[in-house]
Amino acid sequence: MFPLENAVLCRESQVSTLMALFGERHHFSFPSIFIYGHTASGKTYVMKTLMKTSELPHVIVNCVECFTSRILLEHILNQLNCLTPSKDECTSHIACDSFNDFVRLFKKVTQDQGVDDQTVYIVLDKAEYLREMEANLLPAFLRLQELTNRNVTVIFLSQIVWEKFRPNTGCFEPFIMYFPDYSIGHLQKILSHDHPPEYSADFYAAYINILLGVFYTVCRDLKELRHLAALNFSKYCEPVVKGEANERDTRKLWRNIEPHLKKAMHTVYLREISSSQWEKLQQDDTEMGQLKGLSAHAHVELPYYSKFILIAAYLASYNPTRTDKRFFLKHHGKIKKASFMKKHEKTSNHLLGPKPFPLDRLLAILYSIVDSRVAPTANIFSQINWIIYISTNSTSLCLTLHSISNSCHFHILFIFITSLVTLQLLTLVGHDDQLDGPKYKCTVSLDFVRAIARTVNFDIIKYLYDFL
Amino acid sequence: MSSRKSKNSNLKHGECISQVQRILRERFCHQIPKGNLFGVQAQYKHLIELLKRTAIHGESNSALIIGPRGSGKTMILNQALEELMEIKQVRENVLQVHLNGLLQTNDKIALKEITKQLCLENVVGDKIFGTFAENLSFLLEALKKGDRTTSCPVIFILDEFDLFAHHKNQTLLYNLFDISQSAQTPVAVIGLTCRLDILELLEKRVKSRFSHRQIHLMNSFSFSQYLKIFKEQLTLPEAFPDKHFTEKWNETVQGLSEDKNVKDVLLKHFHASKDLRSLHMLLMLALSHITSSRPFIIPTDLIEANHLCSMDSKANIVHGLSVLEICLLIAMKHLNDIYQDEPFNFQMVYNEFQKFIQRKAHSVYNFEKPVVMKAFEHLQQLELVKVMERTSVNTQREYQLVKLLLDNNQIMDALQKYPNCPTDVRQWAASSLSWL
């Protein structure tokens, strides 16, 4: 038992329950066991270690790798074939088409390998993907002991609860076991376990304490925390290495590392930058403000007109149509305050998402916000267009107007709009062949469009209905 | 001298325990059908009469055994077949074909399996048949070899019968029932299914050839019978080598069945599910605690086993969430309360969370939107939050409508057990619509 206990920290009770359930080699056990728990709670690791140290005949399969039933069944049979390393049958590949063949071949292979008097364990990792494969796989695996009439136990590992697996007409219920999540004490113990030998255990434990203090409320995933611990330790040791502080100077060390960890939270934690980039940054000791994550690269440099088209698209998406008159006409009449002010928080467009708008509305708003910044020739046309649009609100009239007066101007604008669609700053809604013209939707966030608007000195907040 | 003697007795004791484990594990996990038939005697008699008529008198029959999962269909069938095979005449003549809907997923595979189980692969060889019916009748003709004028009786057992009804045109079922109606070969077709509405699934032509003989198994025993079954399942058989140990063991079992705590546990279990499979799971769990140092089952084992079997899995999952994720769950709970369970999107949840941070939070830091989004996606991955429609390219992730798959009671219960929950988060959860 000793090597097992050292290998699996904080999981002693789960290991002892499993060992008690397995019993001796020739004893029968539950036909199927379902183990669930959060990701990185040790399910796969404990199972692998337990099987290896107890030298039980087993097969471990990952259902993400083996995504069709054929690959899955062949993988199991071929691994079973290689159980006893002395035989040369490892080289021959067993082909298996259906579960019927699998049952027959399973009986044959276990007999050939000489393990048909012991329990054979089949471990299916990431078992939630079994639900999307063929419908008979999951119920058949649950009953494998009955179908093959052999001593076999199938173990399912998953992070989804059993209630979501159960087929409609019911199935053979497995024994359900829970791997509890690690408490903060457990996490500390496990993380402190892999301290580098150059430093003392207490020093590393203090570092882990600080790390958990920053990240514990956000993330309790052991794998993520280990990754962050490994990445940031060199920065933590920096003052000690440089000689500015010794190992026990907890305040200085904390002051050094804490802003660094906060920065890590919205870059490396979110995978905005890769770990190698992060490590390079730490070594170069550059100013952290210059950090550019993946989403920062979305701030492409747009041409002048495209910026206005984007701003107009944002206004078209997030302002209701009836408010266009108030914002974009130079001489709007009196609008009754009562009907205007009625807005619930729920229907705030910024909560519901962007609405689709027709192309003409975009162009009308565009001409309205651009009029003061462009040559006077376009000015007259824009005013005419706008007035006619508002008074008739008929798309056919708008289109004929466009085709008569502004044809070349319109084509250039259309190219700009299509380029924005390609950049996925706008999306085309509906089909290409719709008779009443294309509809678009603006898919950028408020911060992005405010940054753009600032570069052209346009105060977008003044024009947004939700911010009145 | 005495120490060696005690070591010998301990060794024997250890072996004894191992034997006990082996016998009982086989009984609980491998479902060896040697038990008494509680409450299903009439159905058993019906079934065995039917089988005898086919096996001995050459009469064709068909029947369906219908009952919920775990009610003993396979058990009663296996027991009937065992009893039948004890008759010499039957053993030499009758052939059995076992088919399972989970394994034979279409009729071609089913036909190959029938050929294999009747050991007629050599006879069929490379022949190609035009239709299914031709193939099947050829197989049954082949059984006529020898001096017999009629072929051997064949018993077809179809497990998961309802899955066969989903095959194309229900060819296999049609042909099997057709043969059971015509007088060619004495054939018994027994189907086992858990669906009560199985007859609606059958096509008209198949249904008309079926004899409509249904044997229903409903777990119709009372709690006192359940207790008797409990005792009987734990009792060691007479044939156990160590007589002294058997006596002591059976005494403990008697004591268990009279203990009040054990009776309470069994009553709770009985109310949750009556079938014997869940009882076997409970007993197996209690059995796994037995070692050489503790050779008998005590009531605590059963109480612990019951506790393990009846855990709320979703509450366990919520227990392992981070504080940020718990805050998102509470924000969603408030949205559900205010807007009467209408679907919402991430932006709305983030808005609620911001309101909490700005007004009431002291212990929760104001995290950036992408970090909150990552926590939200984790909840989606755990299937606690479900997207209402498929991901389309047109909608941004923040605006996709989702639904929370936990209800308020579950969230509040989980919060009670959540370790080191900050007090302001707990208060926020308990507060009602005080924002509006």
Coordinates of N, CA and C in Angstrom, one line a residue, chain B residues 162-275:
Chain B
D162 N -37.9 -4.4 -27.6 CA -38.4 -3.1 -28.2 C -37.3 -2.6 -29.2
L163 N -36.1 -2.9 -29.0 CA -35.1 -2.5 -30.0 C -35.2 -3.2 -31.3
F164 N -35.6 -4.4 -31.3 CA -35.9 -5.2 -32.5 C -37.0 -4.5 -33.3
A165 N -38.0 -3.9 -32.6 CA -39.1 -3.3 -33.3 C -38.7 -2.1 -34.0
H166 N -37.4 -1.6 -33.8 CA -37.0 -0.4 -34.5 C -36.2 -0.7 -35.8
H167 N -36.0 -2.0 -36.0 CA -35.3 -2.4 -37.2 C -36.2 -2.1 -38.5
K168 N -35.5 -2.1 -39.6 CA -36.2 -1.7 -40.8 C -37.3 -2.8 -41.2
N169 N -38.5 -2.4 -41.3 CA -39.6 -3.3 -41.7 C -39.9 -4.4 -40.7
Q170 N -39.2 -4.4 -39.6 CA -39.4 -5.4 -38.5 C -39.3 -6.8 -39.2
T171 N -38.4 -7.0 -40.1 CA -38.3 -8.3 -40.8 C -38.1 -9.4 -39.9
L172 N -37.1 -9.3 -39.0 CA -36.8 -10.5 -38.1 C -38.1 -10.9 -37.3
L173 N -38.7 -9.9 -36.7 CA -39.9 -10.2 -35.9 C -41.0 -10.8 -36.8
Y174 N -41.2 -10.2 -37.9 CA -42.3 -10.7 -38.8 C -42.0 -12.2 -39.1
N175 N -40.8 -12.5 -39.5 CA -40.5 -13.9 -39.9 C -40.6 -14.9 -38.7
L176 N -40.1 -14.4 -37.6 CA -40.1 -15.3 -36.4 C -41.6 -15.6 -36.0
F177 N -42.4 -14.6 -36.0 CA -43.8 -14.8 -35.6 C -44.5 -15.6 -36.7
D178 N -44.1 -15.3 -37.9 CA -44.7 -16.1 -39.0 C -44.5 -17.6 -38.9
I179 N -43.3 -17.9 -38.6 CA -42.9 -19.3 -38.4 C -43.7 -19.9 -37.2
S180 N -43.8 -19.1 -36.2 CA -44.5 -19.6 -35.0 C -46.0 -19.8 -35.2
Q181 N -46.5 -19.2 -36.3 CA -47.9 -19.4 -36.6 C -48.1 -20.5 -37.5
S182 N -47.2 -20.7 -38.5 CA -47.3 -21.8 -39.4 C -46.8 -23.1 -38.7
A183 N -47.2 -24.2 -39.2 CA -47.0 -25.5 -38.5 C -45.7 -26.1 -38.9
Q184 N -44.7 -25.4 -39.5 CA -43.5 -26.1 -40.0 C -42.7 -26.7 -38.9
T185 N -42.1 -25.8 -38.1 CA -41.2 -26.2 -37.0 C -41.8 -25.7 -35.7
P186 N -41.6 -26.5 -34.6 CA -42.1 -26.0 -33.3 C -41.1 -25.0 -32.8
V187 N -41.6 -23.8 -32.7 CA -40.7 -22.6 -32.3 C -41.4 -21.9 -31.2
A188 N -40.6 -21.5 -30.2 CA -41.1 -20.6 -29.2 C -40.4 -19.3 -29.2
V189 N -41.1 -18.2 -29.4 CA -40.5 -16.9 -29.4 C -40.8 -16.2 -28.1
I190 N -39.8 -15.9 -27.3 CA -40.1 -15.2 -26.0 C -39.4 -13.9 -26.1
G191 N -40.1 -12.8 -25.9 CA -39.5 -11.5 -25.9 C -39.5 -10.9 -24.5
L192 N -38.4 -10.2 -24.2 CA -38.4 -9.5 -22.9 C -38.2 -8.0 -23.1
T193 N -39.0 -7.2 -22.5 CA -39.0 -5.8 -22.7 C -39.4 -5.0 -21.5
C194 N -38.9 -3.8 -21.4 CA -39.3 -3.0 -20.3 C -40.4 -2.0 -20.7
R195 N -40.8 -2.0 -21.9 CA -41.8 -1.0 -22.4 C -43.2 -1.6 -22.3
L196 N -44.1 -0.9 -21.6 CA -45.4 -1.4 -21.4 C -46.2 -1.2 -22.7
D197 N -45.8 -0.3 -23.6 CA -46.5 0.0 -24.8 C -45.9 -0.7 -26.0
I198 N -45.3 -1.9 -25.7 CA -44.6 -2.5 -26.8 C -45.5 -2.9 -28.0
L199 N -46.8 -3.2 -27.7 CA -47.6 -3.6 -28.8 C -47.9 -2.5 -29.8
E200 N -47.8 -1.2 -29.3 CA -48.0 -0.1 -30.2 C -46.9 0.0 -31.2
L201 N -45.7 -0.5 -30.8 CA -44.5 -0.4 -31.6 C -44.5 -1.4 -32.8
L202 N -45.3 -2.4 -32.6 CA -45.3 -3.5 -33.7 C -46.2 -3.1 -34.8
E203 N -45.7 -3.4 -36.0 CA -46.5 -3.2 -37.2 C -47.7 -4.0 -37.2
K204 N -48.7 -3.7 -38.0 CA -50.0 -4.4 -38.0 C -49.7 -5.9 -38.4
R205 N -48.9 -6.1 -39.5 CA -48.8 -7.5 -39.9 C -48.0 -8.3 -38.8
V206 N -47.1 -7.7 -38.1 CA -46.4 -8.4 -37.1 C -47.3 -8.7 -35.9
K207 N -48.1 -7.6 -35.5 CA -49.0 -7.8 -34.4 C -50.0 -8.9 -34.6
S208 N -50.5 -9.0 -35.9 CA -51.5 -10.0 -36.1 C -50.9 -11.4 -36.0
R209 N -49.6 -11.6 -36.2 CA -49.0 -12.9 -36.1 C -48.6 -13.2 -34.7
F210 N -48.6 -12.2 -33.8 CA -48.2 -12.5 -32.4 C -49.4 -13.0 -31.7
S211 N -49.2 -13.9 -30.7 CA -50.3 -14.5 -30.0 C -50.8 -13.6 -28.9
H212 N -50.3 -12.5 -28.7 CA -50.8 -11.5 -27.7 C -50.7 -12.1 -26.3
R213 N -49.8 -13.1 -26.1 CA -49.7 -13.6 -24.7 C -48.7 -12.7 -24.0
Q214 N -49.1 -12.1 -22.9 CA -48.2 -11.2 -22.2 C -48.1 -11.6 -20.8
I215 N -46.9 -11.7 -20.3 CA -46.6 -12.1 -18.9 C -46.1 -10.8 -18.2
H216 N -46.8 -10.3 -17.3 CA -46.4 -9.0 -16.6 C -45.8 -9.3 -15.3
L217 N -44.6 -8.6 -15.1 CA -44.0 -8.7 -13.8 C -43.9 -7.3 -13.2
M218 N -44.7 -7.1 -12.2 CA -44.6 -5.8 -11.5 C -44.1 -6.1 -10.1
N219 N -43.1 -5.4 -9.7 CA -42.6 -5.7 -8.3 C -43.7 -5.6 -7.3
S220 N -44.5 -6.6 -7.2 CA -45.7 -6.4 -6.3 C -45.5 -7.1 -5.0
F221 N -44.4 -6.9 -4.4 CA -44.3 -7.4 -3.0 C -44.3 -6.3 -2.0
S222 N -44.7 -6.7 -0.8 CA -44.9 -5.7 0.3 C -43.6 -5.5 1.0
F223 N -43.6 -4.6 2.0 CA -42.3 -4.4 2.8 C -41.9 -5.6 3.6
S224 N -42.9 -6.3 4.1 CA -42.5 -7.5 5.0 C -41.8 -8.5 4.1
Q225 N -42.4 -8.7 2.9 CA -41.7 -9.6 1.9 C -40.3 -9.1 1.6
Y226 N -40.2 -7.8 1.4 CA -38.9 -7.2 1.1 C -37.9 -7.5 2.2
L227 N -38.3 -7.5 3.5 CA -37.4 -7.8 4.6 C -37.0 -9.3 4.5
K228 N -38.0 -10.1 4.1 CA -37.7 -11.5 4.0 C -36.6 -11.8 2.9
I229 N -36.8 -11.1 1.8 CA -35.9 -11.2 0.7 C -34.5 -10.7 1.2
F230 N -34.4 -9.6 1.9 CA -33.2 -9.1 2.4 C -32.5 -10.1 3.2
K231 N -33.2 -10.8 4.1 CA -32.6 -11.8 5.0 C -32.1 -13.0 4.1
E232 N -32.9 -13.4 3.2 CA -32.6 -14.5 2.4 C -31.4 -14.3 1.5
Q233 N -31.3 -13.1 1.0 CA -30.1 -12.8 0.2 C -28.8 -12.8 0.9
L234 N -28.9 -12.4 2.2 CA -27.6 -12.4 2.9 C -27.2 -13.7 3.6
T235 N -28.2 -14.6 3.6 CA -27.9 -15.9 4.3 C -27.0 -16.8 3.5
L236 N -26.0 -17.4 4.2 CA -25.1 -18.3 3.5 C -25.8 -19.6 3.2
P237 N -25.4 -20.2 2.1 CA -26.1 -21.5 1.8 C -25.6 -22.6 2.8
E238 N -26.4 -23.7 2.8 CA -26.1 -24.8 3.7 C -24.8 -25.5 3.3
A239 N -24.5 -25.4 2.0 CA -23.3 -26.2 1.5 C -22.0 -25.5 1.9
F240 N -22.0 -24.4 2.6 CA -20.8 -23.7 3.0 C -19.9 -24.6 3.9
P241 N -18.6 -24.7 3.6 CA -17.7 -25.6 4.3 C -17.7 -25.4 5.8
D242 N -17.5 -24.2 6.3 CA -17.3 -23.9 7.7 C -18.7 -23.8 8.4
K243 N -19.1 -24.9 9.0 CA -20.5 -24.9 9.6 C -20.6 -23.9 10.7
H244 N -19.5 -23.8 11.5 CA -19.6 -22.9 12.7 C -19.7 -21.5 12.3
F245 N -18.9 -21.1 11.3 CA -19.0 -19.7 10.8 C -20.4 -19.4 10.2
T246 N -20.9 -20.4 9.4 CA -22.2 -20.2 8.8 C -23.3 -19.9 9.8
E247 N -23.2 -20.7 10.9 CA -24.2 -20.4 12.0 C -24.1 -19.0 12.5
K248 N -22.8 -18.6 12.9 CA -22.6 -17.3 13.4 C -23.1 -16.2 12.4
W249 N -22.7 -16.4 11.2 CA -23.1 -15.4 10.2 C -24.6 -15.3 10.1
N250 N -25.3 -16.4 10.0 CA -26.7 -16.4 9.8 C -27.4 -15.8 11.0
E251 N -26.7 -16.0 12.2 CA -27.3 -15.3 13.4 C -27.2 -13.8 13.3
T252 N -26.0 -13.3 12.8 CA -25.9 -11.9 12.7 C -26.9 -11.3 11.7
V253 N -27.1 -12.1 10.6 CA -28.1 -11.6 9.6 C -29.5 -11.5 10.2
Q254 N -29.8 -12.5 11.1 CA -31.1 -12.5 11.7 C -31.2 -11.2 12.6
G255 N -30.1 -11.0 13.3 CA -30.1 -9.8 14.2 C -30.2 -8.5 13.4
L256 N -29.6 -8.5 12.2 CA -29.7 -7.3 11.4 C -31.1 -7.0 11.0
S257 N -31.8 -8.1 10.6 CA -33.2 -7.9 10.0 C -34.1 -7.5 11.1
E258 N -33.7 -7.7 12.4 CA -34.6 -7.2 13.5 C -34.2 -5.9 14.1
D259 N -33.0 -5.4 13.7 CA -32.6 -4.1 14.2 C -33.4 -2.9 13.6
K260 N -33.7 -2.0 14.5 CA -34.7 -0.9 14.1 C -34.0 0.0 13.1
N261 N -32.7 0.4 13.3 CA -32.1 1.3 12.4 C -32.0 0.7 11.0
V262 N -31.7 -0.7 10.9 CA -31.6 -1.3 9.6 C -33.0 -1.3 9.0
K263 N -34.0 -1.5 9.8 CA -35.4 -1.5 9.2 C -35.7 -0.2 8.6
D264 N -35.3 0.9 9.3 CA -35.5 2.3 8.8 C -34.8 2.5 7.5
V265 N -33.6 2.0 7.4 CA -32.8 2.2 6.2 C -33.5 1.5 5.0
L266 N -33.9 0.2 5.3 CA -34.5 -0.6 4.3 C -35.8 0.0 3.9
L267 N -36.6 0.6 4.8 CA -37.8 1.2 4.4 C -37.6 2.4 3.5
K268 N -36.6 3.2 3.9 CA -36.3 4.4 3.0 C -35.9 3.9 1.6
H269 N -35.1 2.9 1.6 CA -34.7 2.3 0.3 C -35.9 1.8 -0.5
F270 N -36.7 1.1 0.2 CA -37.9 0.5 -0.4 C -38.8 1.5 -1.0
H271 N -38.9 2.7 -0.3 CA -39.8 3.7 -0.8 C -39.2 4.4 -2.1
A272 N -37.8 4.4 -2.1 CA -37.2 5.0 -3.3 C -37.3 4.1 -4.5
S273 N -37.0 2.8 -4.4 CA -37.1 1.9 -5.5 C -37.3 0.5 -5.0
K274 N -38.3 -0.2 -5.5 CA -38.6 -1.5 -5.0 C -37.8 -2.6 -5.5
D275 N -37.1 -2.4 -6.7 CA -36.6 -3.6 -7.3 C -35.4 -4.1 -6.6

